[in-house]
Short mmCIF file of C-alpha atoms in Angstrom, two decimals:
data_model
loop_
_atom_site.label_atom_id
_atom_site.label_comp_id
_atom_site.label_asym_id
_atom_site.label_seq_id
_atom_site.Cartn_x
_atom_site.Cartn_y
_atom_site.Cartn_z
CA MET A 1 33.62 59.51 42.19
CA ASN A 2 31.94 62.46 41.16
CA LEU A 3 30.64 61.05 38.27
CA SER A 4 29.39 63.13 35.09
CA PHE A 5 27.24 61.65 32.49
CA PHE A 6 29.87 61.17 29.88
CA ASP A 7 32.00 59.48 31.60
CA GLN A 8 30.32 55.71 31.56
CA PHE A 9 31.26 56.25 27.57
CA SER A 10 34.37 57.27 27.94
CA SER A 11 36.79 53.64 27.14
CA PRO A 12 38.75 52.85 30.01
CA SER A 13 42.46 53.16 30.50
CA LEU A 14 44.69 52.74 33.22
CA LEU A 15 47.90 54.98 33.01
CA GLY A 16 47.71 55.14 29.34
CA ILE A 17 46.73 51.75 28.75
CA PRO A 18 43.41 51.23 26.62
CA LEU A 19 41.31 48.82 28.48
CA ILE A 20 38.68 47.97 26.64
CA LEU A 21 39.91 44.98 24.62
CA ILE A 22 40.57 43.62 28.29
CA SER A 23 36.20 44.73 28.96
CA LEU A 24 35.58 42.57 25.97
CA THR A 25 36.22 39.67 27.89
CA PHE A 26 35.17 39.72 30.95
CA PRO A 27 31.65 38.26 29.26
CA ALA A 28 33.24 34.90 28.79
CA LEU A 29 33.99 34.89 32.54
CA LEU A 30 30.33 34.07 33.16
CA LEU A 31 30.18 30.89 30.43
CA PRO A 32 31.82 28.09 32.20
CA SER A 33 33.50 25.84 30.02
CA PRO A 34 31.85 22.44 29.57
CA GLY A 35 34.46 20.02 30.93
CA ASN A 36 34.34 16.13 30.68
CA ARG A 37 31.32 15.65 32.84
CA TRP A 38 27.51 13.69 30.68
CA ILE A 39 25.73 15.26 32.99
CA THR A 40 26.79 18.89 33.90
CA ASN A 41 25.18 21.44 36.11
CA ARG A 42 22.46 23.89 35.93
CA LEU A 43 24.40 26.41 34.48
CA SER A 44 26.32 24.87 31.98
CA THR A 45 23.16 23.24 30.58
CA LEU A 46 21.08 26.13 30.41
CA GLN A 47 24.03 27.68 28.21
CA LEU A 48 24.68 24.72 26.13
CA TRP A 49 20.43 24.10 25.78
CA LEU A 50 20.74 28.52 25.13
CA ILE A 51 23.55 28.10 22.11
CA ASN A 52 21.10 25.29 20.77
CA LEU A 53 18.80 27.45 20.20
CA ILE A 54 20.09 30.19 18.79
CA THR A 55 22.05 28.42 16.66
CA LYS A 56 19.30 26.37 14.94
CA GLN A 57 16.95 29.75 14.74
CA LEU A 58 19.78 31.61 13.02
CA MET A 59 20.64 28.89 10.67
CA THR A 60 17.37 27.33 10.29
CA PRO A 61 16.22 29.56 7.09
CA LEU A 62 19.80 29.31 5.77
CA ASN A 63 21.14 26.77 3.28
CA LYS A 64 24.10 24.05 3.86
CA LYS A 65 26.71 27.01 3.02
CA GLY A 66 25.41 29.18 4.96
CA HIS A 67 26.04 26.95 7.71
CA LYS A 68 29.79 28.00 7.75
CA TRP A 69 28.49 30.75 9.48
CA ALA A 70 27.36 29.64 12.17
CA LEU A 71 29.84 29.65 14.63
CA ILE A 72 30.55 33.05 14.55
CA LEU A 73 27.24 34.56 14.42
CA THR A 74 26.19 32.56 17.23
CA SER A 75 29.20 33.36 19.13
CA LEU A 76 28.66 37.21 18.13
CA MET A 77 24.61 36.59 19.17
CA ILE A 78 26.31 35.65 23.10
CA PHE A 79 28.57 38.26 23.03
CA LEU A 80 26.56 41.33 22.03
CA LEU A 81 23.63 39.86 24.66
CA LEU A 82 26.96 39.36 27.64
CA ILE A 83 28.27 42.32 27.31
CA ASN A 84 24.97 44.38 26.89
CA LEU A 85 23.25 43.23 29.63
CA LEU A 86 26.25 43.30 32.62
CA GLY A 87 26.45 47.23 30.88
CA LEU A 88 23.15 47.77 32.53
CA LEU A 89 25.20 47.20 36.21
CA PRO A 90 26.08 49.98 38.06
CA TYR A 91 29.55 51.89 37.58
CA THR A 92 30.22 49.33 34.61
CA PHE A 93 31.39 50.09 31.07
CA THR A 94 29.46 48.79 28.23
CA PRO A 95 31.67 48.33 24.85
CA THR A 96 28.93 48.31 22.64
CA THR A 97 28.48 52.01 23.61
CA GLN A 98 31.38 53.18 21.56
CA LEU A 99 30.34 53.61 17.74
CA SER A 100 34.16 52.39 16.91
CA MET A 101 33.19 48.99 18.22
CA ASN A 102 30.14 47.96 16.37
CA LEU A 103 31.45 49.39 13.28
CA ALA A 104 34.31 47.29 13.95
CA LEU A 105 31.85 44.46 14.38
CA ALA A 106 29.31 45.33 11.56
CA PHE A 107 31.22 46.45 9.01
CA PRO A 108 33.43 43.38 7.96
CA LEU A 109 30.50 41.04 8.51
CA TRP A 110 28.19 43.22 6.01
CA LEU A 111 31.05 43.40 3.73
CA ALA A 112 32.13 39.96 3.83
CA THR A 113 28.28 38.89 3.00
CA LEU A 114 28.11 41.38 0.20
CA LEU A 115 31.69 40.22 -1.11
CA THR A 116 30.14 36.02 -1.00
CA GLY A 117 27.45 36.98 -3.31
CA LEU A 118 29.03 38.77 -5.83
CA ARG A 119 32.15 36.41 -5.95
CA ASN A 120 29.37 33.76 -5.94
CA GLN A 121 26.12 34.61 -7.63
CA PRO A 122 26.85 38.03 -8.83
CA SER A 123 23.78 38.82 -11.23
CA ALA A 124 21.73 37.68 -8.23
CA THR A 125 23.14 39.78 -6.05
CA LEU A 126 23.15 42.66 -8.02
CA GLY A 127 19.23 41.70 -8.99
CA HIS A 128 18.55 42.33 -5.33
CA LEU A 129 19.05 46.13 -6.30
CA LEU A 130 15.82 46.11 -8.65
CA PRO A 131 12.72 44.86 -7.04
CA GLU A 132 10.24 43.18 -8.72
CA GLY A 133 7.33 44.62 -10.55
CA THR A 134 8.65 48.30 -10.44
CA PRO A 135 7.10 50.40 -13.79
CA THR A 136 9.86 50.71 -16.05
CA PRO A 137 10.52 54.47 -15.51
CA LEU A 138 11.65 54.36 -11.88
CA ILE A 139 14.31 52.02 -12.81
CA PRO A 140 17.42 54.22 -12.71
CA ALA A 141 15.67 55.74 -9.49
CA LEU A 142 15.34 52.74 -7.64
CA ILE A 143 18.30 51.59 -8.19
CA MET A 144 19.85 54.20 -6.89
CA ILE A 145 17.99 53.92 -3.81
CA GLU A 146 18.18 50.88 -3.44
CA THR A 147 22.36 50.84 -3.75
CA THR A 148 22.40 53.41 -1.19
CA SER A 149 20.43 51.23 0.82
CA LEU A 150 22.75 48.52 0.39
CA LEU A 151 25.82 50.60 1.06
CA ILE A 152 24.25 52.16 4.25
CA ARG A 153 23.60 48.78 6.12
CA PRO A 154 26.91 48.28 8.14
CA LEU A 155 25.94 51.91 9.39
CA ALA A 156 22.82 51.25 9.92
CA LEU A 157 23.95 48.05 12.02
CA GLY A 158 26.81 50.25 13.78
CA VAL A 159 24.62 53.17 14.85
CA ARG A 160 21.51 51.13 15.47
CA LEU A 161 23.16 49.57 18.17
CA THR A 162 24.81 52.68 19.42
CA ALA A 163 22.13 54.58 20.07
CA ASN A 164 19.94 52.18 21.37
CA LEU A 165 22.18 51.50 24.23
CA THR A 166 23.70 54.85 24.54
CA ALA A 167 20.35 56.44 24.46
CA GLY A 168 19.12 53.85 26.90
CA HIS A 169 22.35 53.86 29.30
CA LEU A 170 21.91 57.82 29.20
CA LEU A 171 18.20 58.04 30.33
CA ILE A 172 19.02 55.67 33.29
CA GLN A 173 21.61 58.35 34.76
CA LEU A 174 19.48 60.86 33.79
CA ILE A 175 16.19 59.46 35.66
CA SER A 176 17.90 58.44 38.46
CA THR A 177 19.60 61.30 38.77
CA ALA A 178 16.30 63.34 38.58
CA THR A 179 15.37 61.21 41.20
CA MET A 180 18.42 61.27 43.81
CA ALA A 181 18.09 65.19 43.51
CA LEU A 182 14.06 65.62 43.91
CA SER A 183 14.65 63.43 46.76
CA SER A 184 15.54 65.91 49.37
CA THR A 185 12.69 68.46 48.06
CA MET A 186 10.07 67.15 47.05
CA PRO A 187 9.71 62.79 48.05
CA VAL A 188 6.97 61.69 46.43
CA VAL A 189 7.71 62.97 43.22
CA SER A 190 11.08 61.27 43.91
CA ILE A 191 9.46 57.60 44.14
CA LEU A 192 6.56 58.33 41.32
CA THR A 193 10.48 59.05 39.27
CA PHE A 194 12.22 55.86 40.76
CA LEU A 195 9.21 53.60 39.38
CA VAL A 196 9.81 55.39 35.69
CA LEU A 197 13.62 54.32 36.21
CA PHE A 198 12.44 50.93 37.53
CA LEU A 199 9.70 50.34 34.37
CA LEU A 200 13.22 52.49 32.88
CA THR A 201 14.97 49.32 33.63
CA ILE A 202 12.92 46.47 32.61
CA LEU A 203 12.92 47.87 29.24
CA GLU A 204 16.47 48.51 29.05
CA VAL A 205 17.43 44.58 29.90
CA ALA A 206 14.41 43.86 27.42
CA VAL A 207 16.55 46.80 24.70
CA ALA A 208 19.58 44.93 25.46
CA MET A 209 18.62 41.52 24.85
CA ILE A 210 16.18 42.85 21.78
CA GLN A 211 19.37 45.12 19.99
CA ALA A 212 21.79 41.57 20.59
CA TYR A 213 19.27 39.27 18.58
CA VAL A 214 18.44 42.34 15.96
CA PHE A 215 22.00 42.89 15.02
CA VAL A 216 22.99 39.50 14.41
CA LEU A 217 19.44 38.62 12.77
CA LEU A 218 19.97 41.59 10.12
CA LEU A 219 23.67 39.43 9.04
CA SER A 220 21.67 36.38 9.19
CA LEU A 221 19.36 37.70 6.90
CA TYR A 222 22.17 39.31 4.62
CA LEU A 223 23.95 36.99 4.49
CA GLN A 224 20.41 34.83 3.17
CA GLU A 225 20.10 37.26 0.19
CA ASN A 226 23.34 36.93 -0.99
CA ILE A 227 24.76 32.86 -0.15
CA MET B 1 63.18 25.20 43.03
CA LEU B 2 60.31 26.07 44.63
CA SER B 3 57.82 25.53 41.56
CA ARG B 4 59.21 21.80 41.86
CA LEU B 5 58.43 22.39 45.38
CA VAL B 6 54.37 23.25 44.47
CA LEU B 7 54.38 21.26 42.12
CA ARG B 8 55.15 18.22 44.57
CA ALA B 9 52.72 19.36 47.43
CA ALA B 10 49.82 20.05 44.85
CA PRO B 11 48.20 16.91 44.69
CA ALA B 12 48.23 16.49 47.89
CA ALA B 13 46.84 20.20 48.87
CA LEU B 14 44.27 19.92 46.38
CA ARG B 15 43.08 16.77 47.87
CA ALA B 16 42.65 18.74 51.64
CA LEU B 17 40.97 21.43 50.29
CA PRO B 18 36.88 21.18 50.54
CA PRO B 19 35.50 19.35 47.47
CA PRO B 20 33.40 22.69 45.83
CA VAL B 21 37.52 24.74 46.34
CA ALA B 22 39.25 21.90 45.12
CA VAL B 23 36.82 22.07 41.46
CA GLY B 24 37.44 26.10 41.18
CA VAL B 25 41.49 25.82 41.65
CA LEU B 26 41.46 22.73 39.30
CA HIS B 27 39.23 24.48 36.70
CA THR B 28 41.38 27.64 36.99
CA THR B 29 44.73 26.59 36.92
CA ARG B 30 43.76 23.69 33.57
CA PRO B 31 45.63 26.37 31.26
CA LEU B 32 48.84 25.29 33.56
CA HIS B 33 48.31 21.60 33.37
CA THR B 34 51.12 20.48 30.68
CA THR B 35 50.53 16.58 30.88
CA GLN B 36 47.44 14.21 30.44
CA GLN B 37 45.52 14.08 33.64
CA SER B 38 46.11 11.27 35.42
CA LEU B 39 43.51 9.64 36.01
CA ALA B 40 43.68 7.64 38.88
CA PRO B 41 42.65 8.63 42.09
CA VAL B 42 40.80 11.49 41.18
CA PRO B 43 39.06 13.07 43.92
CA PRO B 44 35.05 13.05 43.33
CA LEU B 45 33.87 16.20 42.03
CA PRO B 46 30.80 17.11 43.97
CA GLU B 47 27.04 16.82 42.45
CA LYS B 48 26.03 20.26 43.25
CA GLY B 49 27.16 23.39 43.67
CA GLY B 50 28.41 24.80 47.07
CA GLU B 51 25.54 25.90 49.10
CA VAL B 52 25.21 29.99 49.17
CA ARG B 53 23.10 32.59 51.40
CA HIS B 54 21.32 35.71 50.51
CA GLY B 55 22.51 35.25 46.41
CA PHE B 56 26.21 35.27 46.54
CA ILE B 57 27.95 34.50 50.46
CA PRO B 58 28.99 31.17 50.84
CA GLU B 59 27.81 29.45 53.34
CA GLU B 60 31.35 28.74 54.76
CA PHE B 61 32.15 32.24 55.29
CA PHE B 62 29.43 32.13 58.00
CA GLN B 63 30.46 29.17 59.75
CA PHE B 64 34.05 30.49 59.67
CA LEU B 65 32.83 33.44 61.76
CA TYR B 66 30.70 31.18 63.77
CA PRO B 67 32.93 30.42 66.40
CA LYS B 68 34.28 33.59 67.83
CA THR B 69 30.77 36.11 66.50
CA GLY B 70 27.77 33.00 66.60
CA VAL B 71 24.70 34.00 64.17
CA THR B 72 25.12 37.25 63.79
CA GLY B 73 28.15 38.37 63.27
CA PRO B 74 28.71 38.28 59.43
CA TYR B 75 25.65 40.42 59.60
CA MET B 76 27.10 42.80 62.21
CA LEU B 77 30.20 42.71 59.56
CA GLY B 78 28.43 43.41 56.89
CA THR B 79 26.54 45.97 58.23
CA GLY B 80 29.52 48.03 60.11
CA LEU B 81 31.34 47.96 56.53
CA LEU B 82 28.56 49.14 55.01
CA LEU B 83 27.83 52.14 56.84
CA TYR B 84 31.26 52.90 57.12
CA LEU B 85 31.85 53.16 53.17
CA LEU B 86 28.69 55.39 53.44
CA SER B 87 28.94 57.65 56.47
CA LYS B 88 32.78 58.35 55.74
CA GLU B 89 32.03 59.25 52.17
CA ILE B 90 34.13 55.69 50.85
CA TYR B 91 31.58 55.21 48.69
CA VAL B 92 29.65 58.42 47.59
CA VAL B 93 25.92 58.56 46.93
CA ASN B 94 25.13 59.17 43.52
CA HIS B 95 22.57 58.88 40.68
CA GLU B 96 24.08 55.58 39.85
CA THR B 97 23.01 54.33 43.26
CA ALA B 98 19.81 55.05 42.32
CA ALA B 99 20.13 53.15 39.02
CA ALA B 100 22.36 50.15 41.03
CA ALA B 101 18.60 49.97 43.49
CA CYS B 102 16.25 49.70 40.48
CA ILE B 103 18.63 46.88 38.33
CA LEU B 104 19.65 45.15 42.01
CA ALA B 105 15.46 45.15 42.79
CA VAL B 106 15.26 44.05 39.21
CA ILE B 107 17.88 41.51 39.34
CA VAL B 108 16.25 39.93 42.67
CA TYR B 109 12.28 39.73 41.37
CA GLY B 110 13.87 38.18 38.48
CA ILE B 111 15.34 35.61 40.32
CA LYS B 112 12.93 34.98 42.65
CA LYS B 113 10.13 34.49 40.24
CA PHE B 114 11.89 32.49 37.52
CA GLY B 115 14.35 31.35 39.47
CA PRO B 116 12.41 27.83 40.46
CA ASP B 117 11.42 27.28 36.60
CA VAL B 118 14.44 27.52 35.22
CA ALA B 119 16.31 25.30 37.64
CA ALA B 120 13.16 22.83 37.17
CA PHE B 121 13.75 23.24 33.33
CA ALA B 122 17.28 22.58 33.55
CA ASP B 123 17.17 19.70 35.54
CA LYS B 124 14.20 18.56 33.34
CA LEU B 125 16.80 18.62 30.84
CA ASN B 126 19.29 16.65 32.04
CA GLU B 127 16.77 14.12 33.23
CA GLU B 128 15.80 13.91 30.06
CA LYS B 129 19.13 13.12 28.75
CA VAL B 130 19.61 10.67 31.83
CA SER B 131 16.03 8.94 31.50
CA ALA B 132 16.70 8.02 27.11
CA ALA B 133 19.84 6.18 28.36
CA GLN B 134 18.59 4.49 30.87
CA ALA B 135 15.68 3.45 28.37
CA MET B 136 18.12 2.18 25.98
CA LYS B 137 19.64 0.10 28.84
CA ASP B 138 16.82 -1.09 30.14
CA GLU B 139 14.92 -1.52 26.52
CA THR B 140 19.01 -3.76 25.63
CA MET B 141 18.78 -5.68 29.23
CA ARG B 142 14.96 -6.72 28.74
CA ALA B 143 15.71 -7.67 24.83
CA LEU B 144 18.47 -9.87 25.93
CA GLN B 145 16.46 -11.42 28.58
CA THR B 146 14.05 -12.14 25.96
CA ALA B 147 16.14 -13.67 24.48
CA ILE B 148 17.96 -15.73 26.99
CA GLU B 149 14.49 -17.20 27.14
CA GLU B 150 13.80 -17.81 23.65
CA GLU B 151 17.05 -19.75 23.78
CA LYS B 152 15.85 -22.13 26.59
CA LYS B 153 12.62 -22.44 24.72
CA GLU B 154 14.74 -23.63 22.02
CA GLN B 155 16.66 -25.99 24.21
CA TRP B 156 13.31 -27.21 25.11
CA ARG B 157 12.39 -28.24 21.99
CA VAL B 158 15.51 -29.68 21.05
CA GLU B 159 15.22 -32.09 23.46
CA GLY B 160 11.00 -33.04 22.59
CA ARG B 161 13.21 -33.66 18.50
CA THR B 162 13.50 -37.40 19.16
CA TYR B 163 9.49 -37.65 19.73
CA LEU B 164 8.63 -35.29 16.71
CA PHE B 165 11.06 -37.48 14.48
CA ASP B 166 10.29 -40.99 15.59
CA ALA B 167 5.91 -39.86 15.27
CA LYS B 168 6.90 -39.14 11.29
CA ARG B 169 8.93 -41.89 10.93
CA ASN B 170 5.44 -43.59 12.18
CA ASN B 171 3.39 -41.57 10.02
CA ILE B 172 6.06 -42.55 7.33
CA ALA B 173 5.66 -45.94 7.48
CA MET B 174 2.03 -45.85 7.94
CA LEU B 175 1.90 -44.08 4.82
CA LEU B 176 4.01 -46.74 3.15
CA GLU B 177 2.66 -49.52 4.22
CA THR B 178 -1.27 -48.02 3.09
CA ASN B 179 0.05 -47.22 -0.21
CA TYR B 180 1.15 -50.95 -0.72
CA ARG B 181 -2.15 -52.19 0.47
CA GLU B 182 -3.82 -50.01 -2.16
CA ARG B 183 -1.62 -51.41 -4.46
CA LEU B 184 -1.60 -54.89 -3.66
CA MET B 185 -5.32 -54.48 -3.78
CA MET B 186 -5.43 -53.08 -7.21
CA VAL B 187 -3.19 -55.94 -8.56
CA TYR B 188 -6.09 -58.32 -7.23
CA ASN B 189 -8.64 -56.29 -8.55
CA GLU B 190 -7.31 -56.06 -12.34
CA VAL B 191 -6.37 -59.86 -12.07
CA LYS B 192 -9.90 -60.76 -10.89
CA LYS B 193 -11.50 -58.73 -13.40
CA ARG B 194 -9.44 -60.54 -16.59
CA LEU B 195 -10.44 -63.85 -14.78
CA ASP B 196 -13.40 -62.76 -14.75
CA TYR B 197 -13.99 -61.98 -18.17
CA GLN B 198 -12.47 -65.48 -18.88
CA VAL B 199 -15.28 -67.04 -17.16
CA ALA B 200 -17.80 -65.06 -18.03
CA LEU B 201 -16.73 -65.56 -21.61
CA GLN B 202 -17.04 -69.45 -21.33
CA ALA B 203 -20.33 -69.03 -20.01
CA LEU B 204 -21.56 -66.98 -21.93
CA LYS B 205 -20.18 -69.95 -24.80
CA ARG B 206 -21.74 -72.26 -23.41
CA GLN B 207 -24.87 -70.52 -23.07
CA LYS B 208 -25.29 -69.99 -26.65
CA GLU B 209 -24.33 -73.45 -27.83
CA GLN B 210 -27.17 -74.64 -25.50
CA ASP B 211 -29.66 -71.79 -25.96
CA HIS B 212 -29.22 -73.06 -29.75
CA MET B 213 -29.15 -76.82 -29.24
CA ILE B 214 -32.96 -76.04 -27.46
CA GLN B 215 -34.01 -73.97 -30.17
CA TRP B 216 -32.87 -76.62 -32.70
CA VAL B 217 -34.56 -79.52 -30.75
CA GLU B 218 -38.10 -77.35 -30.33
CA LYS B 219 -37.64 -76.57 -34.19
CA ASN B 220 -37.30 -80.33 -35.15
CA VAL B 221 -39.89 -81.35 -32.73
CA ILE B 222 -42.81 -79.01 -34.27
CA GLN B 223 -41.19 -79.94 -37.11
CA SER B 224 -41.93 -83.40 -36.54
CA ILE B 225 -45.37 -82.63 -35.34
CA THR B 226 -47.86 -84.54 -38.04
CA PRO B 227 -51.44 -82.78 -37.92
CA GLN B 228 -52.39 -86.71 -37.30
CA GLN B 229 -50.73 -86.57 -33.82
CA GLN B 230 -52.03 -82.82 -33.22
CA LYS B 231 -55.74 -83.96 -33.84
CA GLU B 232 -54.62 -87.13 -31.29
CA SER B 233 -53.34 -84.77 -28.71
CA ILE B 234 -55.98 -82.44 -28.85
CA ALA B 235 -58.52 -85.16 -28.21
CA LYS B 236 -56.73 -86.36 -25.46
CA CYS B 237 -56.19 -82.73 -23.54
CA ILE B 238 -60.05 -82.89 -23.78
CA LEU B 239 -60.48 -85.31 -21.95
CA ASP B 240 -58.14 -84.96 -19.36
CA LEU B 241 -59.93 -81.14 -18.95
CA LYS B 242 -63.33 -83.27 -18.62
CA ALA B 243 -61.91 -85.76 -15.95
CA LEU B 244 -60.33 -82.71 -13.91
CA SER B 245 -63.31 -80.69 -14.42
CA LYS B 246 -65.07 -83.31 -12.62
CA SER B 247 -62.90 -84.19 -10.22
CA ALA B 248 -63.20 -80.33 -9.85
CA HIS B 249 -67.23 -80.57 -9.05
CA ALA B 250 -67.04 -83.26 -6.72
CA ALA B 251 -64.27 -81.29 -4.71
CA VAL B 252 -66.27 -78.50 -4.50
#
């Protein structure tokens, strides 16, 4: 297999059939369904504990109406976490490197928060466009700025996730290519580069988890403002 | 026809498999189940998963190869396979290999370092669940035991109830008796007071009469003493005194 640097980012297809939907279901294979037992095995116990932790963390700042979002936010979190972490394995395709997928996740959810806010408490939602205590001459400019910042949120969410993951993967590819290329000519430098690669991999694991968390956290923040 | 065969033979085949494999098959085919699971003889599910060697190769594989190739068989197979893939360039060494080595190192390091702690944590979560239920069960049993003992004590107390009632009855009888006697005494005293009053009244009357009579007699006697009689009686007294003094002198 002769891989170029772009092969890992191309959406996989077999005989013209796009496989991205199937690749999106792969992370679910790692999550066993709890079954009928009272005391489950370690994996199921830990999974349950993690889901409880995530849900509590996300739902504590929200009021009762926001708790309707618990299922989608928690499952989104687990989904992104697993996809990001599985993408670090070699020869895997990471769906969240596709901007189309991340915008498809971010845009409807952000829009839902915005419409919820505009429907239930329109004046409060519009009031968020003007921070308290601004001097009167600045008001028009500030409203324009805040509106822009509001409308750019879905784009920011999607691009943030895409850029972080794509950049990380690309860096891993480049540095490992450097390691392989140097191994025949300058082995010692190659070992140093391998060390850098090791540290980078650890960073990428952290970034994978943090980016998933940030995505869902920001969505819950937008929800908090609007519900 | 073949599906009927499969369906008929499935439970026996399932029971014939070793438990971990049976669990896997059961779990995978769960979406194909059309009826409720029959609760009657279900093969007991194992408590722990199957043994694995080096983290991902099941122990059964080594046992499977043991009769033919001994202990080193699977390792020879693995090494030979790896070298075959590498030398024939079926697996090409490229930049992904370096990345794969890195991520593998990170995963192995993570599992070796945090594995036991995470397992202990999961076991602790389960243990807490079990111990909470067990504590409730023990608490209930203890409460029931205490209730049984209390009941037994109450039953013993009931036996002693007759003595209690007798004592109370005696007590009351004594109180009644005392009360009666007191009232009797009171009546007696009252009557005696009345009678004493009457007696005192009579005595007083007689005393008064007597005093009055004595006074009248004295008054009359004193009135009847004439001066002649007075002189005579004084002279007689002086003579008597002289005689007495004489006899006194003589006595001294």
